[in-house]
């Protein structure tokens, strides 16, 4: 157990190293990603979309990494339906980055906007990053919304068809269960919470890093992985592959909190550019409200952009008030896992409530 705790605290140390010494590396990667494959989708986002110059407002340019994946929906909707343009925002997409490159690209100014799960945000802040979330992105939907919009599903081999999660765990007879995910992430937080809620022991899980949900699904099919954690755009692929659904994010018992993610800026950028941040908050929240209300078209736009068959998107935050309490379970999980000390990071350290929603 001492060794496990030591390894978990390495997460914070690693983030501190990124902040102290990795900013130059992030700058290099962040500025040389324009020609990679993901950037080919930029034309798709901008072509045929309303122009910021038509808004009558002074144009503000904000930079963000290209997100051609399951989290793309708000960006696609905000561009195609004119929510960014209406606020006079010109969003400059700087190319795809790996997860490790994203925080440095915001800290060094290559990008202005970052996105992160609350547990990642907490480790960034604990490591010394001067950043704050300004609004929420995804949340888990209420019970009356189609389950296909829930943040995650956990699927296993076809041979476990009809088995519950508890029966699956019991079949392992105390052995390790390999699951796609890298701490801290939604995969790790959500499944840890599902295990605890079901009276199971999360220490039985060994998380294995995969670049994509598709790769995790293939690993399960090939017998190289026990459980794949997947997101809505890939639910159809898992169903078509006849994989067994063991659990989803609703099984955490945490309601909306189980699917939370955030948009963040540096504290310096927020202080110096409050109007730009407010315009972004207004535009992206309107895009998210539209996406929730127009699911079929949102699915179509997302599928066209990411180049994957999609039958659902994520469900997005639309409340008139910023519910910061939704972040607390994610911080608590890090404390339970030994990655943070109690009260080392508080929710107030992670988010600002100064903007209108």
Tab-separated table of N, CA, C and O in Angstrom, residues 153-157 168 216-217 220 225-230 235 238-239 243-247:
chain	number	residue	atom	x	y	z
A	153	UNK	N	-19.830	4.048	-20.733
A	153	UNK	CA	-20.230	2.658	-20.547
A	153	UNK	C	-18.983	1.816	-20.371
A	153	UNK	O	-17.905	2.164	-20.897
A	154	UNK	N	-19.147	0.715	-19.665
A	154	UNK	CA	-18.042	-0.221	-19.463
A	154	UNK	C	-18.469	-1.571	-20.024
A	154	UNK	O	-19.467	-2.146	-19.589
A	155	UNK	N	-17.719	-2.032	-21.019
A	155	UNK	CA	-18.123	-3.215	-21.774
A	155	UNK	C	-17.044	-4.296	-21.708
A	155	UNK	O	-15.853	-4.009	-21.605
A	156	UNK	N	-17.507	-5.553	-21.771
A	156	UNK	CA	-16.611	-6.709	-21.688
A	156	UNK	C	-16.907	-7.655	-22.848
A	156	UNK	O	-17.802	-7.426	-23.673
A	157	UNK	N	-16.189	-8.734	-22.891
A	157	UNK	CA	-16.307	-9.722	-23.954
A	157	UNK	C	-17.726	-10.296	-24.067
A	157	UNK	O	-18.469	-10.366	-23.088
A	168	UNK	N	-19.293	-10.543	-12.936
A	168	UNK	CA	-18.048	-10.480	-13.704
A	168	UNK	C	-16.851	-10.431	-12.758
A	168	UNK	O	-15.872	-11.166	-12.932
A	216	UNK	N	-9.468	0.367	-27.430
A	216	UNK	CA	-9.852	-0.397	-26.236
A	216	UNK	C	-10.882	-1.472	-26.591
A	216	UNK	O	-10.817	-2.606	-26.103
A	217	UNK	N	-11.847	-1.116	-27.438
A	217	UNK	CA	-12.845	-2.090	-27.884
A	217	UNK	C	-12.173	-3.258	-28.600
A	217	UNK	O	-12.479	-4.431	-28.358
A	220	UNK	N	-10.488	-5.642	-26.158
A	220	UNK	CA	-11.436	-6.549	-25.509
A	220	UNK	C	-11.799	-7.690	-26.452
A	220	UNK	O	-11.827	-8.865	-26.060
A	225	UNK	N	-7.756	-7.330	-23.017
A	225	UNK	CA	-8.249	-6.376	-22.030
A	225	UNK	C	-9.569	-6.901	-21.493
A	225	UNK	O	-10.386	-7.430	-22.239
A	226	UNK	N	-9.790	-6.757	-20.172
A	226	UNK	CA	-11.027	-7.253	-19.572
A	226	UNK	C	-12.216	-6.336	-19.852
A	226	UNK	O	-13.285	-6.797	-20.252
A	227	UNK	N	-12.030	-5.035	-19.609
A	227	UNK	CA	-13.139	-4.085	-19.733
A	227	UNK	C	-12.669	-2.845	-20.486
A	227	UNK	O	-11.609	-2.292	-20.192
A	228	UNK	N	-13.486	-2.386	-21.426
A	228	UNK	CA	-13.219	-1.118	-22.115
A	228	UNK	C	-14.175	-0.063	-21.594
A	228	UNK	O	-15.394	-0.281	-21.544
A	229	UNK	N	-13.634	1.084	-21.199
A	229	UNK	CA	-14.452	2.236	-20.853
A	229	UNK	C	-14.624	3.078	-22.106
A	229	UNK	O	-13.637	3.491	-22.710
A	230	UNK	N	-15.874	3.317	-22.513
A	230	UNK	CA	-16.116	4.000	-23.787
A	230	UNK	C	-17.111	5.145	-23.610
A	230	UNK	O	-17.830	5.215	-22.609
A	235	UNK	N	-20.625	3.970	-28.583
A	235	UNK	CA	-21.562	2.975	-28.078
A	235	UNK	C	-22.064	2.073	-29.201
A	235	UNK	O	-22.245	0.867	-29.005
A	238	UNK	N	-19.497	-0.566	-30.084
A	238	UNK	CA	-19.466	-1.642	-29.077
A	238	UNK	C	-20.670	-2.562	-29.221
A	238	UNK	O	-20.542	-3.787	-29.106
A	239	UNK	N	-21.845	-1.973	-29.479
A	239	UNK	CA	-23.050	-2.786	-29.650
A	239	UNK	C	-22.947	-3.656	-30.897
A	239	UNK	O	-23.291	-4.844	-30.870
A	243	UNK	N	-20.401	-6.619	-27.729
A	243	UNK	CA	-19.776	-6.614	-26.414
A	243	UNK	C	-20.843	-6.517	-25.326
A	243	UNK	O	-21.945	-6.013	-25.549
A	244	UNK	N	-20.501	-6.982	-24.132
A	244	UNK	CA	-21.442	-7.050	-23.008
A	244	UNK	C	-21.379	-5.774	-22.178
A	244	UNK	O	-20.299	-5.381	-21.718
A	245	UNK	N	-22.520	-5.123	-21.991
A	245	UNK	CA	-22.589	-3.925	-21.158
A	245	UNK	C	-22.669	-4.341	-19.687
A	245	UNK	O	-23.625	-4.984	-19.265
A	246	UNK	N	-21.639	-3.951	-18.911
A	246	UNK	CA	-21.592	-4.295	-17.482
A	246	UNK	C	-22.119	-3.177	-16.595
A	246	UNK	O	-22.724	-3.435	-15.546
A	247	UNK	N	-21.868	-1.936	-16.988
A	247	UNK	CA	-22.258	-0.792	-16.153
A	247	UNK	C	-22.151	0.477	-16.977
A	247	UNK	O	-21.497	0.506	-18.026
